Tab-separated table of C-alpha atoms in Angstrom:
chain	number	residue	atom	x	y	z
A	23	MET	CA	5.836	2.577	20.865
A	24	ARG	CA	9.001	4.019	19.239
A	25	PRO	CA	9.554	3.594	15.591
A	26	SER	CA	12.246	0.980	14.889
A	27	PRO	CA	15.627	1.951	13.373
A	28	ILE	CA	14.563	-0.011	10.282
A	29	PHE	CA	11.493	2.135	9.834
A	30	LEU	CA	13.521	5.315	10.312
A	31	GLY	CA	15.984	4.072	7.771
A	32	ILE	CA	13.177	3.450	5.257
A	33	LEU	CA	11.995	7.011	5.885
A	34	ALA	CA	15.527	8.329	5.283
A	35	VAL	CA	15.634	6.536	1.840
A	36	THR	CA	12.253	8.011	1.018
A	37	VAL	CA	13.481	11.537	1.968
A	38	LEU	CA	16.625	11.007	-0.027
A	39	GLY	CA	14.540	10.123	-3.122
A	40	GLY	CA	12.479	13.238	-2.623
A	41	VAL	CA	15.552	15.470	-2.377
A	42	LEU	CA	16.993	13.963	-5.590
A	43	ALA	CA	13.676	14.378	-7.438
A	44	ALA	CA	13.413	17.946	-6.193
A	45	PHE	CA	16.852	18.858	-7.578
A	46	GLY	CA	16.455	17.297	-10.940
A	47	ASP	CA	16.083	19.212	-14.202
A	48	THR	CA	12.341	19.627	-14.702
A	49	THR	CA	12.285	21.357	-18.036
A	50	THR	CA	11.626	18.244	-20.038
A	51	ILE	CA	9.048	16.608	-17.864
A	52	SER	CA	6.202	17.677	-20.108
A	53	ARG	CA	7.803	15.755	-22.898
A	54	GLN	CA	8.046	12.691	-20.739
A	55	ASP	CA	11.869	12.967	-20.964
A	56	TYR	CA	13.168	12.679	-17.394
A	57	ASP	CA	16.458	13.857	-15.936
A	58	PRO	CA	18.220	10.764	-14.482
A	59	LEU	CA	18.285	12.554	-11.122
A	60	ILE	CA	14.552	12.731	-11.212
A	61	THR	CA	14.180	9.107	-12.285
A	62	ILE	CA	16.477	7.814	-9.486
A	63	GLY	CA	14.714	10.135	-7.035
A	64	VAL	CA	11.264	9.055	-7.917
A	65	ILE	CA	12.228	5.370	-7.753
A	66	LEU	CA	13.678	5.713	-4.240
A	67	LEU	CA	10.805	7.930	-3.102
A	68	VAL	CA	8.132	5.541	-4.357
A	69	ILE	CA	9.749	2.271	-3.155
A	70	GLY	CA	10.746	3.744	0.163
A	71	GLY	CA	7.384	5.372	0.610
A	72	TRP	CA	5.522	2.229	-0.352
A	73	VAL	CA	7.456	0.015	2.149
A	74	ALA	CA	6.887	2.682	4.844
A	75	SER	CA	3.127	2.659	4.101
A	76	LEU	CA	3.154	-1.166	4.235
A	77	THR	CA	4.605	-0.859	7.757
A	78	LEU	CA	1.899	1.644	8.697
A	79	HIS	CA	-0.755	-0.533	7.190
A	80	GLU	CA	0.168	-3.592	9.353
A	81	PHE	CA	0.858	-1.360	12.365
A	82	GLY	CA	-2.718	-0.122	12.017
A	83	HIS	CA	-4.058	-3.683	12.204
A	84	ALA	CA	-1.886	-4.370	15.234
A	85	VAL	CA	-2.798	-1.227	17.160
A	86	VAL	CA	-6.556	-1.816	16.667
A	87	ALA	CA	-6.113	-5.401	17.672
A	88	PHE	CA	-4.248	-4.453	20.844
A	89	ARG	CA	-6.873	-2.043	21.912
A	90	GLY	CA	-9.537	-4.593	20.935
A	91	GLY	CA	-8.253	-7.175	23.359
A	92	ASP	CA	-5.461	-9.080	21.584
A	93	HIS	CA	-2.405	-8.074	23.592
A	94	SER	CA	-0.399	-10.861	22.023
A	95	VAL	CA	0.406	-8.493	19.148
A	96	ALA	CA	2.776	-6.661	21.509
A	97	HIS	CA	4.689	-9.808	22.311
A	98	LYS	CA	4.991	-10.567	18.685
A	99	GLY	CA	6.698	-7.277	18.005
A	100	TYR	CA	3.853	-5.897	15.800
A	101	LEU	CA	3.791	-2.572	17.710
A	102	SER	CA	7.427	-1.863	17.006
A	103	MET	CA	6.927	-0.631	13.403
A	104	ASP	CA	9.680	-2.984	12.344
A	105	VAL	CA	8.726	-4.057	8.797
A	106	ARG	CA	10.632	-7.349	9.368
A	107	LYS	CA	7.986	-8.406	11.870
A	108	TYR	CA	5.164	-8.155	9.289
A	109	THR	CA	6.852	-9.818	6.345
A	110	ASP	CA	8.107	-12.788	4.549
A	111	PRO	CA	11.107	-11.617	2.417
A	112	ILE	CA	9.795	-13.259	-0.839
A	113	LEU	CA	6.018	-12.978	-0.437
A	114	SER	CA	5.848	-9.573	1.302
A	115	ILE	CA	8.748	-7.647	-0.258
A	116	VAL	CA	10.169	-9.229	-3.388
A	117	LEU	CA	6.873	-10.426	-4.984
A	118	PRO	CA	4.932	-7.107	-4.305
A	119	LEU	CA	7.843	-5.096	-5.766
A	120	VAL	CA	7.898	-7.329	-8.866
A	121	PHE	CA	4.181	-6.620	-9.372
A	122	LEU	CA	4.722	-2.928	-8.748
A	123	VAL	CA	7.510	-2.849	-11.326
A	124	ILE	CA	5.684	-4.950	-13.941
A	125	GLY	CA	2.235	-3.328	-13.770
A	126	GLY	CA	2.369	-0.452	-11.340
A	127	ILE	CA	-0.090	-2.370	-9.166
A	128	PRO	CA	1.080	-2.789	-5.509
A	129	LEU	CA	0.298	-6.329	-4.367
A	130	PRO	CA	-0.746	-6.260	-0.626
A	131	GLY	CA	2.355	-7.815	0.995
A	132	GLY	CA	2.371	-7.815	4.770
A	133	ALA	CA	0.653	-9.790	7.425
A	134	VAL	CA	0.023	-9.745	11.125
A	135	TRP	CA	-1.288	-12.808	12.937
A	136	ILE	CA	-4.207	-11.768	15.052
A	137	GLU	CA	-5.729	-14.060	17.731
A	138	HIS	CA	-9.355	-13.298	16.948
A	139	GLY	CA	-10.631	-15.292	19.933
A	140	ARG	CA	-9.170	-12.586	22.095
A	141	LEU	CA	-11.047	-9.709	20.406
A	142	ARG	CA	-13.995	-8.403	22.292
A	143	SER	CA	-16.623	-8.493	19.417
A	144	ARG	CA	-17.277	-9.084	15.756
A	145	GLY	CA	-17.251	-5.350	15.295
A	146	VAL	CA	-13.765	-5.086	16.633
A	147	GLN	CA	-12.664	-7.936	14.267
A	148	SER	CA	-14.016	-5.909	11.342
A	149	TRP	CA	-12.252	-2.738	12.425
A	150	VAL	CA	-8.942	-4.634	12.816
A	151	SER	CA	-9.241	-5.605	9.148
A	152	LEU	CA	-10.294	-2.091	8.017
A	153	ALA	CA	-7.574	-0.353	9.915
A	154	GLY	CA	-4.896	-1.274	7.357
A	155	PRO	CA	-6.566	-0.053	4.180
A	156	LEU	CA	-7.828	3.033	6.027
A	157	SER	CA	-4.253	3.945	6.852
A	158	ASN	CA	-3.419	3.741	3.146
A	159	LEU	CA	-6.353	6.049	2.389
A	160	GLY	CA	-5.237	8.433	5.090
A	161	VAL	CA	-1.648	8.567	3.758
A	162	GLY	CA	-2.911	9.150	0.212
A	163	VAL	CA	-5.183	11.989	1.228
A	164	ALA	CA	-2.390	13.486	3.404
A	165	LEU	CA	0.006	13.422	0.463
A	166	THR	CA	-2.502	15.097	-1.866
A	167	LEU	CA	-3.011	17.928	0.722
A	168	VAL	CA	0.714	18.386	1.035
A	169	ILE	CA	1.126	18.571	-2.733
A	170	ALA	CA	-1.777	21.101	-2.974
A	171	LEU	CA	-0.637	23.330	-0.078
A	172	VAL	CA	3.153	23.238	-0.060
A	173	PRO	CA	5.121	24.782	-2.883
A	174	MET	CA	7.661	22.228	-4.242
A	175	ALA	CA	9.703	21.368	-7.258
A	176	SER	CA	7.935	19.579	-10.151
A	177	GLY	CA	10.142	16.465	-9.764
A	178	LEU	CA	8.970	16.041	-6.181
A	179	VAL	CA	5.401	16.787	-7.140
A	180	ILE	CA	5.284	13.894	-9.685
A	181	GLY	CA	6.955	11.454	-7.317
A	182	LEU	CA	4.655	12.288	-4.385
A	183	SER	CA	1.612	12.248	-6.684
A	184	PHE	CA	2.443	8.745	-7.940
A	185	LEU	CA	3.034	7.571	-4.286
A	186	ALA	CA	-0.312	9.094	-3.301
A	187	LEU	CA	-2.018	7.322	-6.232
A	188	LEU	CA	-0.490	3.994	-5.072
A	189	GLN	CA	-1.972	4.547	-1.643
A	190	ILE	CA	-5.404	4.900	-3.182
A	191	VAL	CA	-4.827	1.796	-5.396
A	192	THR	CA	-3.752	-0.214	-2.284
A	193	PHE	CA	-6.849	0.956	-0.417
A	194	ILE	CA	-9.180	-0.099	-3.236
A	195	LEU	CA	-7.462	-3.446	-3.582
A	196	ASN	CA	-7.552	-4.241	0.049
A	197	ILE	CA	-11.225	-3.377	0.643
A	198	LEU	CA	-12.337	-5.867	-2.080
A	199	PRO	CA	-14.383	-8.692	-0.437
A	200	ILE	CA	-11.931	-11.320	-1.638
A	201	PRO	CA	-10.465	-14.038	0.626
A	202	GLY	CA	-7.036	-13.044	1.762
A	203	LEU	CA	-7.720	-9.307	1.453
A	204	ASP	CA	-8.896	-6.981	4.284
A	205	GLY	CA	-12.348	-6.410	2.756
A	206	TRP	CA	-13.019	-10.146	3.241
A	207	GLY	CA	-11.759	-9.863	6.839
A	208	ALA	CA	-14.137	-7.097	7.537
A	209	ILE	CA	-17.198	-9.078	6.578
A	210	GLU	CA	-15.970	-12.534	7.594
A	211	PRO	CA	-17.253	-12.397	11.199
A	212	TYR	CA	-20.754	-11.976	9.983
A	213	LEU	CA	-20.589	-14.836	7.413
A	214	SER	CA	-21.972	-18.313	7.799
A	215	PRO	CA	-19.547	-21.082	8.945
A	216	GLY	CA	-19.605	-22.484	5.405
A	217	ALA	CA	-18.622	-19.200	3.868
A	218	ARG	CA	-15.844	-18.709	6.412
A	219	GLU	CA	-14.570	-22.223	5.601
A	220	PHE	CA	-14.550	-21.433	1.945
A	221	GLY	CA	-12.675	-18.216	2.594
A	222	ALA	CA	-10.040	-20.066	4.601
A	223	LYS	CA	-9.420	-22.498	1.708
A	224	ALA	CA	-9.303	-19.730	-0.875
A	225	ARG	CA	-7.129	-17.275	1.070
A	226	PRO	CA	-3.798	-18.518	-0.207
A	227	TRP	CA	-4.585	-18.208	-3.878
A	228	ALA	CA	-7.476	-15.750	-4.343
A	229	PRO	CA	-5.312	-12.544	-4.272
A	230	LEU	CA	-2.960	-13.992	-6.897
A	231	ALA	CA	-5.951	-15.010	-8.995
A	232	LEU	CA	-7.194	-11.346	-8.752
A	233	PHE	CA	-3.848	-10.121	-10.026
A	234	ALA	CA	-3.820	-12.675	-12.786
A	235	VAL	CA	-7.197	-11.347	-13.940
A	236	LEU	CA	-5.940	-7.783	-13.846
A	237	ILE	CA	-2.837	-8.556	-15.840
A	238	ALA	CA	-4.105	-11.244	-18.276
A	239	ILE	CA	-7.701	-10.269	-19.158
A	240	PRO	CA	-7.950	-7.449	-21.661
A	241	GLY	CA	-9.653	-4.376	-20.274
A	242	ALA	CA	-9.672	-5.555	-16.659
A	243	SER	CA	-6.658	-3.505	-15.710
A	244	GLY	CA	-8.076	-0.425	-17.507
A	245	VAL	CA	-11.294	-0.612	-15.552
A	246	PHE	CA	-9.401	-0.954	-12.282
A	247	TRP	CA	-7.162	1.970	-13.081
A	248	ASN	CA	-10.166	4.138	-14.185
A	249	VAL	CA	-11.828	3.441	-10.794
A	250	SER	CA	-8.571	4.215	-9.021
A	251	TYR	CA	-8.106	7.530	-10.796
A	252	ALA	CA	-11.772	8.407	-10.094
A	253	VAL	CA	-11.205	7.990	-6.387
A	254	PHE	CA	-7.781	9.722	-6.622
A	255	ASP	CA	-9.476	12.707	-8.205
A	256	SER	CA	-12.255	12.718	-5.623
A	257	VAL	CA	-9.732	13.185	-2.797
A	258	GLY	CA	-7.902	15.986	-4.575
A	259	GLY	CA	-5.171	14.053	-6.406
A	260	PHE	CA	-3.161	15.605	-9.216
A	261	THR	CA	-3.765	13.067	-11.978
A	262	LEU	CA	-1.426	14.382	-14.666
A	263	ALA	CA	1.476	14.610	-12.100
A	264	ALA	CA	0.788	11.027	-10.967
A	265	GLN	CA	0.951	9.824	-14.564
A	266	TYR	CA	4.269	11.644	-15.008
A	267	GLY	CA	5.457	10.026	-11.791
A	268	GLN	CA	4.503	6.603	-13.013
A	269	ASP	CA	6.270	7.184	-16.271
A	270	ALA	CA	9.412	8.283	-14.436
A	271	PHE	CA	9.202	5.278	-12.072
A	272	MET	CA	8.711	2.830	-14.945
A	273	PHE	CA	11.443	4.441	-17.013
A	274	TRP	CA	12.115	1.376	-19.146
A	275	LYS	CA	8.682	1.419	-20.846
């Protein structure tokens, strides 16, 4: 299972962003006045890193499904780590990036089609759903460890910290027991036929309704971000650096 050239290209963009952020002028960061080199670097780092994590998220679903009995995922190209295999250009790339830019909330964007009848048990079905968000949690924790243990320039610290925070946010979003999200997929095998039928009908619009609530209802987004920061802090995240990284990424605000 070799990474596809597309995935390697995404990683190259991410690394380029990190290099630019690392070499920017950091003397004005505390005043939330960012060197253009840092701003461009953080944007490339965060977008490239987020798309790479989307690939890993869906790859996680596919690997667990393959090992759990659904070998069709290999024929569908899901084990290639090619983000094009997991996505619809509008729903999976453009729309999530729009939400990320507008509110800093990464809308879950990818999808792998699993043939659940091939999976060996209900437990396997649950783990297939959980594999994606757990990969985000793993990436988020790994980034916080790198930031804590490896000396690096402040511009790179704020970019990686915001990217790590987004991994935690994506994890929390995806484990919510809402139709269309992985949390629902984890409990769905144990639900009644009526509940599963309701979930199937609600799946297309329920995630969008969740984001409408987060954006439109006063206080809802604040509660969500407070929970996200609490989890981020609990895994060793650098909260102030993540906030600076978010400010640099959303430079127009």
